Coordinates of C-alpha atoms in Angstrom, one line a residue:
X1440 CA 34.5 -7.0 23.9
X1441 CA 35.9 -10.3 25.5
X1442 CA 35.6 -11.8 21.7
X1443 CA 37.6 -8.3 20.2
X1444 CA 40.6 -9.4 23.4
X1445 CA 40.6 -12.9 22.5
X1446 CA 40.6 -12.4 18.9
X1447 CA 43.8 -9.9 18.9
X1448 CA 46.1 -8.9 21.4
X1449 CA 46.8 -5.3 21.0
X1450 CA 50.6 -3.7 20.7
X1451 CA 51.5 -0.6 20.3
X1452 CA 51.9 -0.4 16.5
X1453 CA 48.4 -2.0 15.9
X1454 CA 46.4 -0.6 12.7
X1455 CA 43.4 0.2 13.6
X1456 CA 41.4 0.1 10.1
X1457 CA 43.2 -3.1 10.2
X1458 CA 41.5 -4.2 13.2
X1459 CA 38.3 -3.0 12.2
X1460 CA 38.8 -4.9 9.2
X1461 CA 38.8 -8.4 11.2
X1462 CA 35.9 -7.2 13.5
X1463 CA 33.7 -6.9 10.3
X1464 CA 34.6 -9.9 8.6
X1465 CA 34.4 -11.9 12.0
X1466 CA 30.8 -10.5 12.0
X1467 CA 30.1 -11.3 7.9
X1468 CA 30.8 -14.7 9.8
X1469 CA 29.3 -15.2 12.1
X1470 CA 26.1 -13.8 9.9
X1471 CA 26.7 -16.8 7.7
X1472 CA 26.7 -19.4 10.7
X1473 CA 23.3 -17.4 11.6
X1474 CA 22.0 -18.2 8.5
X1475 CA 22.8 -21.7 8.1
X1476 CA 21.0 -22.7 11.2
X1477 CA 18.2 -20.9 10.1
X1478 CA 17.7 -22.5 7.4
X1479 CA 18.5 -25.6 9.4
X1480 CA 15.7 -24.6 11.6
X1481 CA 13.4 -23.9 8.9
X1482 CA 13.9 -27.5 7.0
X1483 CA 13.1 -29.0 10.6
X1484 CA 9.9 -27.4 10.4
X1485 CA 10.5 -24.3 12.8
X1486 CA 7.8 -21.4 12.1
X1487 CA 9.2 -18.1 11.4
X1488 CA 7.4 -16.9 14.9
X1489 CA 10.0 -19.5 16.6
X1490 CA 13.0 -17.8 14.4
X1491 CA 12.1 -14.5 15.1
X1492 CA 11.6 -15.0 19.0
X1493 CA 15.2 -16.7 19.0
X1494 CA 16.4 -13.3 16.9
X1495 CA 14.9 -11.4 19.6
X1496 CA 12.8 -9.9 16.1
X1497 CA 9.5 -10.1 14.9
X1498 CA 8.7 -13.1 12.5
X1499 CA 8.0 -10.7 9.4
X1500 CA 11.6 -9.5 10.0
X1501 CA 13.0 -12.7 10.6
X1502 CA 11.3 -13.9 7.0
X1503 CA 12.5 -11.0 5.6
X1504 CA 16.3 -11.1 6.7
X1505 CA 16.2 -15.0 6.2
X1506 CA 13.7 -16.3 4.2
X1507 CA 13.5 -17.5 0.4
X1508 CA 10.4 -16.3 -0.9
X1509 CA 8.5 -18.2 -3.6
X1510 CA 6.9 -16.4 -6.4
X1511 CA 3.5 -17.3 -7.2
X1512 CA 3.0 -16.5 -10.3
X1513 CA 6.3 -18.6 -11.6
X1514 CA 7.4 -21.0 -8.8
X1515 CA 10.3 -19.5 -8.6
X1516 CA 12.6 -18.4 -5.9
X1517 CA 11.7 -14.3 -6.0
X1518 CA 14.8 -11.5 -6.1
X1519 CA 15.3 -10.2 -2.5
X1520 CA 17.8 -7.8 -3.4
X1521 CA 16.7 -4.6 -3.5
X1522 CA 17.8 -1.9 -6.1
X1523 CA 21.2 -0.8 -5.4
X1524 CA 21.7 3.1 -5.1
X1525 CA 17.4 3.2 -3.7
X1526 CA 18.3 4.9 -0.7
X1527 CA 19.9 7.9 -2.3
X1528 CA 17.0 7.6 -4.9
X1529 CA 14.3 8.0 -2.4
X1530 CA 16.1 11.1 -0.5
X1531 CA 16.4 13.2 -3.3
X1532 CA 12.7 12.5 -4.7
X1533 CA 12.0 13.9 -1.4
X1534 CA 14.2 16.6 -1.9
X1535 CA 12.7 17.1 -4.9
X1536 CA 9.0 17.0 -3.1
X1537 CA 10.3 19.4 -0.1
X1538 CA 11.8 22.1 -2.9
X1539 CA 8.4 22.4 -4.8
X1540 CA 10.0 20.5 -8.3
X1541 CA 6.7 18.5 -8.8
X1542 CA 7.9 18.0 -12.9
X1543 CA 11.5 16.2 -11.2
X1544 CA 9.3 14.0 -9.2
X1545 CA 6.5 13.3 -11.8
X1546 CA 8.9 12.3 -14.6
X1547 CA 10.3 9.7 -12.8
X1548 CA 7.4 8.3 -12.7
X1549 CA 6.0 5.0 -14.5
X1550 CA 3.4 4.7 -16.9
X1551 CA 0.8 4.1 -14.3
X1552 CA 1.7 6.3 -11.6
X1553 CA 2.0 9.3 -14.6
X1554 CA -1.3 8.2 -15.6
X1555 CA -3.2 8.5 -11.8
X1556 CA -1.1 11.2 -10.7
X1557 CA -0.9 14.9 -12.0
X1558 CA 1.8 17.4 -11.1
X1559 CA -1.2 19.6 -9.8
X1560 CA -2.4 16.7 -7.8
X1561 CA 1.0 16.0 -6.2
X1562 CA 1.7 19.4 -5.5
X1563 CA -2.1 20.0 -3.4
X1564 CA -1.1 16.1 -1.8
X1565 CA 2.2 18.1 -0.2
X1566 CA 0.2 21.5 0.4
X1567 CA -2.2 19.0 2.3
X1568 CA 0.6 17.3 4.5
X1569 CA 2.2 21.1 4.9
X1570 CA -1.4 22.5 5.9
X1571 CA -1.7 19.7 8.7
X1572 CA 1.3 20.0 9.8
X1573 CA 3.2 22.7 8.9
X1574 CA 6.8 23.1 7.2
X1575 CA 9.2 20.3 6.2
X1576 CA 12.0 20.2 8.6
X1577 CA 14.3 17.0 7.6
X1578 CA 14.2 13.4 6.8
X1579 CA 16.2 10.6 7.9
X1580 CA 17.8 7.7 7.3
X1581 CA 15.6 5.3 4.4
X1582 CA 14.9 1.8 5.2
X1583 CA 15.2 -0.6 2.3
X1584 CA 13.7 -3.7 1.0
X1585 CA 12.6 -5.7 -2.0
X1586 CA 8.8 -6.7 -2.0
X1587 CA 8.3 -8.5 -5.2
X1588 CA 9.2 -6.7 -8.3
X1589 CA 10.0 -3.6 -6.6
X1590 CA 12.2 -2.0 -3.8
X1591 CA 10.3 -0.3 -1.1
X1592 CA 11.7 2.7 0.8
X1593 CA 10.5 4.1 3.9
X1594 CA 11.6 7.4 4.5
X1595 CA 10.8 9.3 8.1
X1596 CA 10.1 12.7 7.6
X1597 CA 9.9 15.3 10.4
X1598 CA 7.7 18.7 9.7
X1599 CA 7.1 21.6 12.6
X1600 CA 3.8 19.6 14.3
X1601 CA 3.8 15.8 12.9
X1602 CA 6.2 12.8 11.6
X1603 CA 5.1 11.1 8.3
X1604 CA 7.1 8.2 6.5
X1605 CA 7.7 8.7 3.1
X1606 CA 6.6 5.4 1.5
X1607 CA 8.3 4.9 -2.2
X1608 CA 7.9 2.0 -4.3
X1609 CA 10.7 2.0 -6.9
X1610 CA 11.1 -0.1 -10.1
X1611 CA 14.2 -2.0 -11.0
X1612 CA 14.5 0.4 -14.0
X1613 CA 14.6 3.4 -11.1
X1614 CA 11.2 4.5 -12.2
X1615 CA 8.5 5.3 -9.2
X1616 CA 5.7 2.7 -9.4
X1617 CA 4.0 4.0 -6.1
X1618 CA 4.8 7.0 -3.5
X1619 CA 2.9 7.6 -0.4
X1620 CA 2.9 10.1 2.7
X1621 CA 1.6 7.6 5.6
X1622 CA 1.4 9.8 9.2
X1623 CA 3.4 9.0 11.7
X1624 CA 6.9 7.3 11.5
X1625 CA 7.5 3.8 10.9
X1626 CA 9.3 1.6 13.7

């Protein structure tokens, strides 16, 4: 709050959108000054475990936020960014799941995931989660993030007696390379 005063000194007339405005970009920022001395610390040889400690984070989510993965197969630096519009892809596949529409779900699909996974089979995978757990109350919010050549979604679902996370794997050409009920919620 004592940055926000000393940043701005409020009048009467003040625009508030434009205020927010300044907060976000002072954050964007400050973000950017984060990241430079991470990689600072990183070509002076501090471990990840150091970084995360200092980020008050774990070091897998410090690598994750910060780091510039290499892939192995190329040399190359891999893409990080994950698929825009995932999120919104991954809820309504659930959607899709919790309303019974096993062809909506099964047609997106790839070639491999068509090949090991039948509509039938999907279908008696959800009767299975339902039957331990009875009926699907709600999801929340997905987390999102690239792991190689896909973009991962975790998606907490809630049913009447257990939490499950709704693990999607999604290809860049929005196709479903892997899908997965894991019980309990992720952190």
């Amino acid at each position: 709050m004592e940055a926000f005063l000393a940043a701005r000194v409020l009048t009467k007339d003040d625009d508030w959108a434009d205020s927010i405005g300044r907060a976000v970009s002072m954050q964007a920022a400050a973000d950017d000054v984060v990241r430079a001395v991470v990689q600072q610390a990183r070509q002076d040889g501090a471990t990840w475990q150091v970084i995360g400690d200092a980020l008050g984070v774990s070091r897998q989510a410090a690598f994750q936020r910060y780091g510039k993965p290499i892939d192995p197969r190329t040399g190359e630096p891999m893409n990080t960014t994950p698929l825009s519009g995932v999120a919104e892809l991954a809820v309504s596949t659930i959607e899709d799941l919790a309303s019974g529409q096993w062809a909506r779900v099964t047609e997106q699909f790839d070639p491999t995931m068509r090949d090991g996974l039948s509509e039938d089979a999907l279908a008696a995978a959800w009767a299975q989660v339902v039957g331990l757990s009875g009926a699907f109350e709600g999801l929340g919010e997905p987390e999102v993030a690239r792991a190689g050549d896909v973009t991962v979604t975790n998606t907490p679902l809630s049913f009447e007696a257990g939490d499950y996370t709704a693990r999607i794997a999604f290809r860049d050409d929005r196709t479903i390379a892997g899908l997965h009920i894991l019980e309990g919620q992720m952190s």
